[in-house]
Amino acid sequence: MTKQDFLTQLQRELNGNIGSQNAASFVEYYQEYIEIELRKGRSVEEVMGGLGSPGLIARSITEAFKNKEQKTFKGRKRRNYGIRLKNAVICFYQKAYGKAREWFEHL
């Protein structure tokens, strides 16, 4: 497999799973990696053989990307729940304080 074939296949598979903007950074990373390895004197066949299947790499990246998105969503959900809970406690405190103040004023 040539360098360009590898990058094209990786780009195609990632675009369908994580979108073209996100895919571009991963493809750029692999392009730079290949170029660095070639500058070190390794042959194209060695570098490409060491990388493995672009399909398998794309599946690994997609899985990691989706797990990260899911954790981010859960984190936001927890944070929003915490904010709502905090606001409810503040509201309850303010009402209780108002009632206590009203009760003490009547003494």
Short mmCIF file of the C-alpha atoms (twelve columns), coordinates in Angstrom:
data_MODEL
# 
_entry.id   MODEL 
# 
loop_
_atom_site.group_PDB 
_atom_site.id 
_atom_site.type_symbol 
_atom_site.label_atom_id 
_atom_site.label_alt_id 
_atom_site.label_comp_id 
_atom_site.label_asym_id 
_atom_site.label_seq_id 
_atom_site.Cartn_x 
_atom_site.Cartn_y 
_atom_site.Cartn_z 
_atom_site.pdbx_PDB_model_num 
ATOM 1   C CA . MET A 1   0.000   0.000  0.000  1 
ATOM 2   C CA . THR A 2   1.317   3.435  -0.855 1 
ATOM 3   C CA . LYS A 3   1.472   6.345  1.547  1 
ATOM 4   C CA . GLN A 4   -1.268  8.168  -0.352 1 
ATOM 5   C CA . ASP A 5   -3.536  5.088  -0.472 1 
ATOM 6   C CA . PHE A 6   -3.143  4.652  3.286  1 
ATOM 7   C CA . LEU A 7   -3.950  8.303  4.049  1 
ATOM 8   C CA . THR A 8   -6.896  8.368  1.626  1 
ATOM 9   C CA . GLN A 9   -8.449  5.236  3.117  1 
ATOM 10  C CA . LEU A 10  -7.903  6.507  6.659  1 
ATOM 11  C CA . GLN A 11  -9.473  9.868  5.745  1 
ATOM 12  C CA . ARG A 12  -12.487 8.202  4.125  1 
ATOM 13  C CA . GLU A 13  -13.176 5.900  7.070  1 
ATOM 14  C CA . LEU A 14  -12.715 8.602  9.693  1 
ATOM 15  C CA . ASN A 15  -14.877 11.133 7.815  1 
ATOM 16  C CA . GLY A 16  -17.809 8.733  7.985  1 
ATOM 17  C CA . ASN A 17  -17.412 8.150  11.716 1 
ATOM 18  C CA . ILE A 18  -16.122 11.304 13.397 1 
ATOM 19  C CA . GLY A 19  -16.593 14.008 10.768 1 
ATOM 20  C CA . SER A 20  -14.132 15.630 8.404  1 
ATOM 21  C CA . GLN A 21  -12.853 18.313 10.801 1 
ATOM 22  C CA . ASN A 22  -11.919 15.801 13.486 1 
ATOM 23  C CA . ALA A 23  -10.580 13.333 10.921 1 
ATOM 24  C CA . ALA A 24  -8.229  15.899 9.387  1 
ATOM 25  C CA . SER A 25  -6.103  16.181 12.535 1 
ATOM 26  C CA . PHE A 26  -5.639  12.395 12.771 1 
ATOM 27  C CA . VAL A 27  -4.756  12.097 9.083  1 
ATOM 28  C CA . GLU A 28  -2.277  14.951 9.473  1 
ATOM 29  C CA . TYR A 29  -0.697  13.159 12.441 1 
ATOM 30  C CA . TYR A 30  -0.187  9.950  10.417 1 
ATOM 31  C CA . GLN A 31  1.111   11.905 7.437  1 
ATOM 32  C CA . GLU A 32  3.726   13.590 9.630  1 
ATOM 33  C CA . TYR A 33  4.602   10.275 11.286 1 
ATOM 34  C CA . ILE A 34  5.192   8.615  7.918  1 
ATOM 35  C CA . GLU A 35  7.337   11.500 6.706  1 
ATOM 36  C CA . ILE A 36  9.445   11.445 9.883  1 
ATOM 37  C CA . GLU A 37  10.017  7.705  9.574  1 
ATOM 38  C CA . LEU A 38  11.000  8.067  5.905  1 
ATOM 39  C CA . ARG A 39  13.502  10.795 6.835  1 
ATOM 40  C CA . LYS A 40  15.023  8.387  9.339  1 
ATOM 41  C CA . GLY A 41  15.883  6.139  6.423  1 
ATOM 42  C CA . ARG A 42  13.143  3.544  6.686  1 
ATOM 43  C CA . SER A 43  11.589  2.334  3.448  1 
ATOM 44  C CA . VAL A 44  7.974   3.050  2.537  1 
ATOM 45  C CA . GLU A 45  7.210   -0.675 2.776  1 
ATOM 46  C CA . GLU A 46  8.657   -0.854 6.302  1 
ATOM 47  C CA . VAL A 47  6.731   2.176  7.519  1 
ATOM 48  C CA . MET A 48  3.443   1.150  5.935  1 
ATOM 49  C CA . GLY A 49  3.829   -2.444 7.138  1 
ATOM 50  C CA . GLY A 50  4.463   -1.219 10.679 1 
ATOM 51  C CA . LEU A 51  1.340   0.918  10.728 1 
ATOM 52  C CA . GLY A 52  -1.074  -1.836 9.843  1 
ATOM 53  C CA . SER A 53  -4.540  -1.504 8.403  1 
ATOM 54  C CA . PRO A 54  -5.989  2.009  8.025  1 
ATOM 55  C CA . GLY A 55  -9.419  0.471  8.668  1 
ATOM 56  C CA . LEU A 56  -8.326  -0.925 12.027 1 
ATOM 57  C CA . ILE A 57  -6.668  2.370  12.955 1 
ATOM 58  C CA . ALA A 58  -9.855  4.245  12.005 1 
ATOM 59  C CA . ARG A 59  -11.990 1.923  14.153 1 
ATOM 60  C CA . SER A 60  -9.659  2.409  17.127 1 
ATOM 61  C CA . ILE A 61  -9.693  6.188  16.726 1 
ATOM 62  C CA . THR A 62  -13.482 6.224  16.304 1 
ATOM 63  C CA . GLU A 63  -14.023 4.141  19.435 1 
ATOM 64  C CA . ALA A 64  -11.701 6.318  21.510 1 
ATOM 65  C CA . PHE A 65  -13.270 9.482  20.106 1 
ATOM 66  C CA . LYS A 66  -16.823 8.329  20.893 1 
ATOM 67  C CA . ASN A 67  -15.824 7.241  24.416 1 
ATOM 68  C CA . LYS A 68  -14.317 10.669 25.023 1 
ATOM 69  C CA . GLU A 69  -17.456 12.385 23.720 1 
ATOM 70  C CA . GLN A 70  -19.632 10.207 25.952 1 
ATOM 71  C CA . LYS A 71  -17.538 11.018 29.045 1 
ATOM 72  C CA . THR A 72  -17.693 14.724 28.212 1 
ATOM 73  C CA . PHE A 73  -21.482 14.524 27.873 1 
ATOM 74  C CA . LYS A 74  -21.807 12.674 31.198 1 
ATOM 75  C CA . GLY A 75  -19.543 15.236 32.867 1 
ATOM 76  C CA . ARG A 76  -21.688 18.108 31.568 1 
ATOM 77  C CA . LYS A 77  -24.835 16.311 32.671 1 
ATOM 78  C CA . ARG A 78  -23.439 15.823 36.196 1 
ATOM 79  C CA . ARG A 79  -22.282 19.435 36.365 1 
ATOM 80  C CA . ASN A 80  -25.701 20.694 35.269 1 
ATOM 81  C CA . TYR A 81  -27.372 18.471 37.867 1 
ATOM 82  C CA . GLY A 82  -25.018 19.853 40.528 1 
ATOM 83  C CA . ILE A 83  -25.845 23.421 39.535 1 
ATOM 84  C CA . ARG A 84  -29.598 22.728 39.657 1 
ATOM 85  C CA . LEU A 85  -29.228 21.055 43.051 1 
ATOM 86  C CA . LYS A 86  -27.195 23.969 44.384 1 
ATOM 87  C CA . ASN A 87  -29.810 26.447 43.128 1 
ATOM 88  C CA . ALA A 88  -32.603 24.411 44.744 1 
ATOM 89  C CA . VAL A 89  -30.755 24.407 48.078 1 
ATOM 90  C CA . ILE A 90  -30.189 28.164 47.867 1 
ATOM 91  C CA . CYS A 91  -33.855 28.727 47.051 1 
ATOM 92  C CA . PHE A 92  -34.936 26.504 49.964 1 
ATOM 93  C CA . TYR A 93  -32.517 28.322 52.301 1 
ATOM 94  C CA . GLN A 94  -33.814 31.728 51.237 1 
ATOM 95  C CA . LYS A 95  -37.440 30.699 51.792 1 
ATOM 96  C CA . ALA A 96  -36.638 29.161 55.177 1 
ATOM 97  C CA . TYR A 97  -34.648 32.243 56.209 1 
ATOM 98  C CA . GLY A 98  -37.529 34.503 55.156 1 
ATOM 99  C CA . LYS A 99  -40.044 32.471 57.151 1 
ATOM 100 C CA . ALA A 100 -37.780 32.392 60.220 1 
ATOM 101 C CA . ARG A 101 -37.262 36.142 60.016 1 
ATOM 102 C CA . GLU A 102 -41.000 36.679 59.687 1 
ATOM 103 C CA . TRP A 103 -41.629 34.422 62.696 1 
ATOM 104 C CA . PHE A 104 -39.034 36.275 64.850 1 
ATOM 105 C CA . GLU A 105 -40.524 39.635 63.886 1 
ATOM 106 C CA . HIS A 106 -43.881 38.526 65.278 1 
ATOM 107 C CA . LEU A 107 -42.410 37.688 68.676 1 
# 
